Amino acid sequence: MANHLPTETVSIALAERSYDILIGCGLLDLPSALSCGSASAEALIVTNTTVAPLYAERLQRVLALHHTRVRTIALPDGEVYKDWATLNLIFDELLREAFDRKTVLYALGGGVIGDMTGFAAACYMRGVSYVQVPTTLLAQVDSSVGGKTAINHPAGKNMIGAFYQPLRVIADLDTLDTLPDREISAGLAEVIKYGPIADDAFLGWIEQHIDALRARDKTALACAVRRSCEIKAWVVGQDERESGLRAILNFGHTFGHAIEAGLGYGEWLHGEAVGCGMVMAADLSVRLGLIDAAYAERLTTLIERAGLPTRGPRLGAARYLELMRVDKKSESGQIRFVLIDAPGRASLHRADDALVAEAIEAHCV
Ligand code: NAD
Ligand code: GLY
């Protein structure tokens, strides 16, 4: 039965910055799952106006057992609010309420809340602790893990931020019950990503379980979250600050970020843009002779079965290229793409603009 699933732990090994990811059901009500800060520390739950009415009170109740004071701030909801002005609301609350440097921030929500809260924690008083409590599938399999924190800039996605690891990640699978179907599909894009870059057998498993995952079968979800976190832990443990290997986690993201920025943040969900971006990146891998067309087709079919768009908006190849040059992986204005070298293996590549344009045009509406 769903709520009898055992809690599983995946560890991120980063010396003194190591931490655990707890994955299970009912964790929001479990005091032991949530006790990881100093007992005297105060706590601020950072959430948004959608998630607060669903889960903030429960979290606040359990945190009150561990902290001397617990407050909640609910930010406006949406990727469009992942910006300076909204980040400042967190600092305003912390300063107005005189939170000290032992304060622990709790990021309760999806990737937007997680990224902003982590960045606020990295900056407030030059750094306070934070805990990730991801409530979207995307956040549970990817964004809450690994310490990338950021806000967007109108010129580019996640351009202002810091590497800053949380104290713990608490992925309560029960919170996924209230997630809209579209958000489940968006999260599945980041799950699928791990197959072509690191584990071809996992890709096969996802193909077999895609319908169960979309139907929110808890056993299937637990397995997908655990394996995704294991792969992410393996990558981040070797390359915390993305000097090399970690870039593979950005498979599909270079094209995807161009879609998000080009349409205006929030028009397409991040996971939708990544799904379509993976189709374009797989096509570019084929055009460069790295993989055969059948593997790209296989990936495209799975992305479609996950309920994700596989054709991008017609922004024009020149506009895609312009937007992609702002990518953090670019060097001296040259775009570098994460491409598939072989099933389950990926690395960074350069490609001629003309070839990239062909890959884009082949997959636009
Ligand atoms: P999101 O944070 O916008 O959440 C999606 C929507 O679901 C929001 O409307 C949110 O309020 C709502 N929601 C959250 N939990 C809910 C629940 N349990 N029930 C009902 N509604 C719920 O989007 P996301 O897909 O979680 O995250 C996308 C963000 O993550 C992007 O900004 C992306 O850049 C970032 N990201 C960061 C990393 C990283 O390594 N830091 C990795 C991948 C993505
Ligand atoms: N989601 C990309 C990374 O964490 O590196």
PDB file of N, CA, C and O and ligand atoms in Angstrom, residues 141-148 158 163 190 193-194 232 235-236 239-240 242 245-251 253 270, ligand 2:
ATOM      1  N   VAL A 141      13.082  15.243  -7.948  1.00  0.00           N
ATOM      2  CA  VAL A 141      14.058  14.449  -8.711  1.00  0.00           C
ATOM      3  C   VAL A 141      15.262  15.267  -9.145  1.00  0.00           C
ATOM      4  O   VAL A 141      16.225  14.717  -9.657  1.00  0.00           O
ATOM      5  N   ASP A 142      15.191  16.581  -8.959  1.00  0.00           N
ATOM      6  CA  ASP A 142      16.280  17.369  -9.524  1.00  0.00           C
ATOM      7  C   ASP A 142      16.614  18.639  -8.733  1.00  0.00           C
ATOM      8  O   ASP A 142      17.649  18.724  -8.059  1.00  0.00           O
ATOM      9  N   SER A 143      15.698  19.625  -8.742  1.00  0.00           N
ATOM     10  CA  SER A 143      16.126  20.964  -8.329  1.00  0.00           C
ATOM     11  C   SER A 143      16.461  21.088  -6.846  1.00  0.00           C
ATOM     12  O   SER A 143      17.257  21.939  -6.461  1.00  0.00           O
ATOM     13  N   SER A 144      15.870  20.237  -5.992  1.00  0.00           N
ATOM     14  CA  SER A 144      16.136  20.374  -4.553  1.00  0.00           C
ATOM     15  C   SER A 144      17.491  19.774  -4.169  1.00  0.00           C
ATOM     16  O   SER A 144      17.972  19.967  -3.058  1.00  0.00           O
ATOM     17  N   VAL A 145      18.084  19.037  -5.103  1.00  0.00           N
ATOM     18  CA  VAL A 145      19.312  18.287  -4.828  1.00  0.00           C
ATOM     19  C   VAL A 145      20.491  18.940  -5.534  1.00  0.00           C
ATOM     20  O   VAL A 145      20.395  19.300  -6.708  1.00  0.00           O
ATOM     21  N   GLY A 146      21.601  19.129  -4.835  1.00  0.00           N
ATOM     22  CA  GLY A 146      22.820  19.535  -5.538  1.00  0.00           C
ATOM     23  C   GLY A 146      23.267  20.953  -5.310  1.00  0.00           C
ATOM     24  O   GLY A 146      24.362  21.330  -5.724  1.00  0.00           O
ATOM     25  N   GLY A 147      22.412  21.773  -4.673  1.00  0.00           N
ATOM     26  CA  GLY A 147      22.882  23.076  -4.220  1.00  0.00           C
ATOM     27  C   GLY A 147      22.969  24.180  -5.257  1.00  0.00           C
ATOM     28  O   GLY A 147      23.586  25.208  -5.004  1.00  0.00           O
ATOM     29  N   LYS A 148      22.348  23.988  -6.423  1.00  0.00           N
ATOM     30  CA  LYS A 148      22.295  25.124  -7.358  1.00  0.00           C
ATOM     31  C   LYS A 148      21.140  26.015  -6.942  1.00  0.00           C
ATOM     32  O   LYS A 148      19.992  25.548  -6.857  1.00  0.00           O
ATOM     33  N   ASN A 158      18.300  31.741 -14.608  1.00  0.00           N
ATOM     34  CA  ASN A 158      19.190  31.316 -13.501  1.00  0.00           C
ATOM     35  C   ASN A 158      20.559  31.985 -13.568  1.00  0.00           C
ATOM     36  O   ASN A 158      21.574  31.383 -13.205  1.00  0.00           O
ATOM     37  N   PHE A 163      26.275  28.374  -5.641  1.00  0.00           N
ATOM     38  CA  PHE A 163      26.256  26.967  -5.233  1.00  0.00           C
ATOM     39  C   PHE A 163      26.175  26.979  -3.707  1.00  0.00           C
ATOM     40  O   PHE A 163      27.065  27.542  -3.043  1.00  0.00           O
ATOM     41  N   GLU A 190      12.515  15.676 -16.375  1.00  0.00           N
ATOM     42  CA  GLU A 190      13.816  15.588 -15.686  1.00  0.00           C
ATOM     43  C   GLU A 190      14.126  14.153 -15.278  1.00  0.00           C
ATOM     44  O   GLU A 190      15.289  13.778 -15.156  1.00  0.00           O
ATOM     45  N   LYS A 193      15.441  12.518 -18.471  1.00  0.00           N
ATOM     46  CA  LYS A 193      16.795  13.031 -18.750  1.00  0.00           C
ATOM     47  C   LYS A 193      17.899  12.101 -18.247  1.00  0.00           C
ATOM     48  O   LYS A 193      18.930  11.919 -18.907  1.00  0.00           O
ATOM     49  N   TYR A 194      17.705  11.498 -17.057  1.00  0.00           N
ATOM     50  CA  TYR A 194      18.775  10.698 -16.455  1.00  0.00           C
ATOM     51  C   TYR A 194      19.101   9.444 -17.276  1.00  0.00           C
ATOM     52  O   TYR A 194      20.198   8.916 -17.179  1.00  0.00           O
ATOM     53  N   LYS A 232      21.846  11.809  -9.622  1.00  0.00           N
ATOM     54  CA  LYS A 232      22.273  13.187  -9.384  1.00  0.00           C
ATOM     55  C   LYS A 232      23.352  13.225  -8.299  1.00  0.00           C
ATOM     56  O   LYS A 232      24.328  13.979  -8.395  1.00  0.00           O
ATOM     57  N   VAL A 235      26.697  12.299  -9.747  1.00  0.00           N
ATOM     58  CA  VAL A 235      27.283  13.372 -10.560  1.00  0.00           C
ATOM     59  C   VAL A 235      27.784  14.518  -9.666  1.00  0.00           C
ATOM     60  O   VAL A 235      28.940  14.946  -9.765  1.00  0.00           O
ATOM     61  N   VAL A 236      26.931  14.974  -8.766  1.00  0.00           N
ATOM     62  CA  VAL A 236      27.282  16.132  -7.934  1.00  0.00           C
ATOM     63  C   VAL A 236      28.451  15.794  -7.002  1.00  0.00           C
ATOM     64  O   VAL A 236      29.314  16.638  -6.738  1.00  0.00           O
ATOM     65  N   ASP A 239      31.486  16.451  -9.041  1.00  0.00           N
ATOM     66  CA  ASP A 239      31.687  17.759  -9.673  1.00  0.00           C
ATOM     67  C   ASP A 239      30.645  18.753  -9.153  1.00  0.00           C
ATOM     68  O   ASP A 239      29.753  19.175  -9.882  1.00  0.00           O
ATOM     69  N   GLU A 240      30.827  19.138  -7.884  1.00  0.00           N
ATOM     70  CA  GLU A 240      29.824  19.985  -7.227  1.00  0.00           C
ATOM     71  C   GLU A 240      29.583  21.295  -7.988  1.00  0.00           C
ATOM     72  O   GLU A 240      28.458  21.758  -8.122  1.00  0.00           O
ATOM     73  N   GLU A 242      30.287  22.196 -11.157  1.00  0.00           N
ATOM     74  CA  GLU A 242      30.174  22.101 -12.613  1.00  0.00           C
ATOM     75  C   GLU A 242      31.430  22.569 -13.347  1.00  0.00           C
ATOM     76  O   GLU A 242      31.376  23.458 -14.197  1.00  0.00           O
ATOM     77  N   LEU A 245      31.864  17.293 -15.526  1.00  0.00           N
ATOM     78  CA  LEU A 245      30.813  16.267 -15.605  1.00  0.00           C
ATOM     79  C   LEU A 245      29.396  16.789 -15.330  1.00  0.00           C
ATOM     80  O   LEU A 245      28.439  16.411 -16.005  1.00  0.00           O
ATOM     81  N   ARG A 246      29.233  17.672 -14.336  1.00  0.00           N
ATOM     82  CA  ARG A 246      27.886  18.082 -13.928  1.00  0.00           C
ATOM     83  C   ARG A 246      27.080  18.684 -15.074  1.00  0.00           C
ATOM     84  O   ARG A 246      25.844  18.659 -15.054  1.00  0.00           O
ATOM     85  N   ALA A 247      27.777  19.202 -16.084  1.00  0.00           N
ATOM     86  CA  ALA A 247      27.065  19.793 -17.220  1.00  0.00           C
ATOM     87  C   ALA A 247      26.097  18.799 -17.865  1.00  0.00           C
ATOM     88  O   ALA A 247      25.082  19.204 -18.444  1.00  0.00           O
ATOM     89  N   ILE A 248      26.362  17.490 -17.743  1.00  0.00           N
ATOM     90  CA  ILE A 248      25.472  16.519 -18.411  1.00  0.00           C
ATOM     91  C   ILE A 248      24.040  16.610 -17.877  1.00  0.00           C
ATOM     92  O   ILE A 248      23.089  16.259 -18.560  1.00  0.00           O
ATOM     93  N   LEU A 249      23.901  17.118 -16.638  1.00  0.00           N
ATOM     94  CA  LEU A 249      22.548  17.266 -16.070  1.00  0.00           C
ATOM     95  C   LEU A 249      21.747  18.321 -16.828  1.00  0.00           C
ATOM     96  O   LEU A 249      20.550  18.472 -16.619  1.00  0.00           O
ATOM     97  N   ASN A 250      22.431  19.054 -17.684  1.00  0.00           N
ATOM     98  CA  ASN A 250      21.760  20.082 -18.473  1.00  0.00           C
ATOM     99  C   ASN A 250      21.355  19.593 -19.856  1.00  0.00           C
ATOM    100  O   ASN A 250      21.084  20.406 -20.744  1.00  0.00           O
ATOM    101  N   PHE A 251      21.308  18.284 -20.048  1.00  0.00           N
ATOM    102  CA  PHE A 251      20.860  17.751 -21.332  1.00  0.00           C
ATOM    103  C   PHE A 251      19.462  18.305 -21.662  1.00  0.00           C
ATOM    104  O   PHE A 251      18.542  18.221 -20.834  1.00  0.00           O
ATOM    105  N   HIS A 253      18.627  21.328 -21.782  1.00  0.00           N
ATOM    106  CA  HIS A 253      18.361  22.612 -21.123  1.00  0.00           C
ATOM    107  C   HIS A 253      18.776  23.817 -21.955  1.00  0.00           C
ATOM    108  O   HIS A 253      18.201  24.892 -21.803  1.00  0.00           O
ATOM    109  N   HIS A 270       9.076  24.791 -17.098  1.00  0.00           N
ATOM    110  CA  HIS A 270      10.493  24.447 -17.272  1.00  0.00           C
ATOM    111  C   HIS A 270      10.631  23.012 -17.814  1.00  0.00           C
ATOM    112  O   HIS A 270      11.366  22.766 -18.777  1.00  0.00           O
TER     113      HIS A 270
HETATM  114  N1  GLY B   2      19.790  20.640 -12.829  1.00  0.00           N
HETATM  115  C1  GLY B   2      21.146  20.797 -13.233  1.00  0.00           C
HETATM  116  C2  GLY B   2      22.119  20.670 -12.121  1.00  0.00           C
HETATM  117  O1  GLY B   2      21.745  20.524 -10.979  1.00  0.00           O
HETATM  118  O2  GLY B   2      23.276  20.729 -12.352  1.00  0.00           O
END
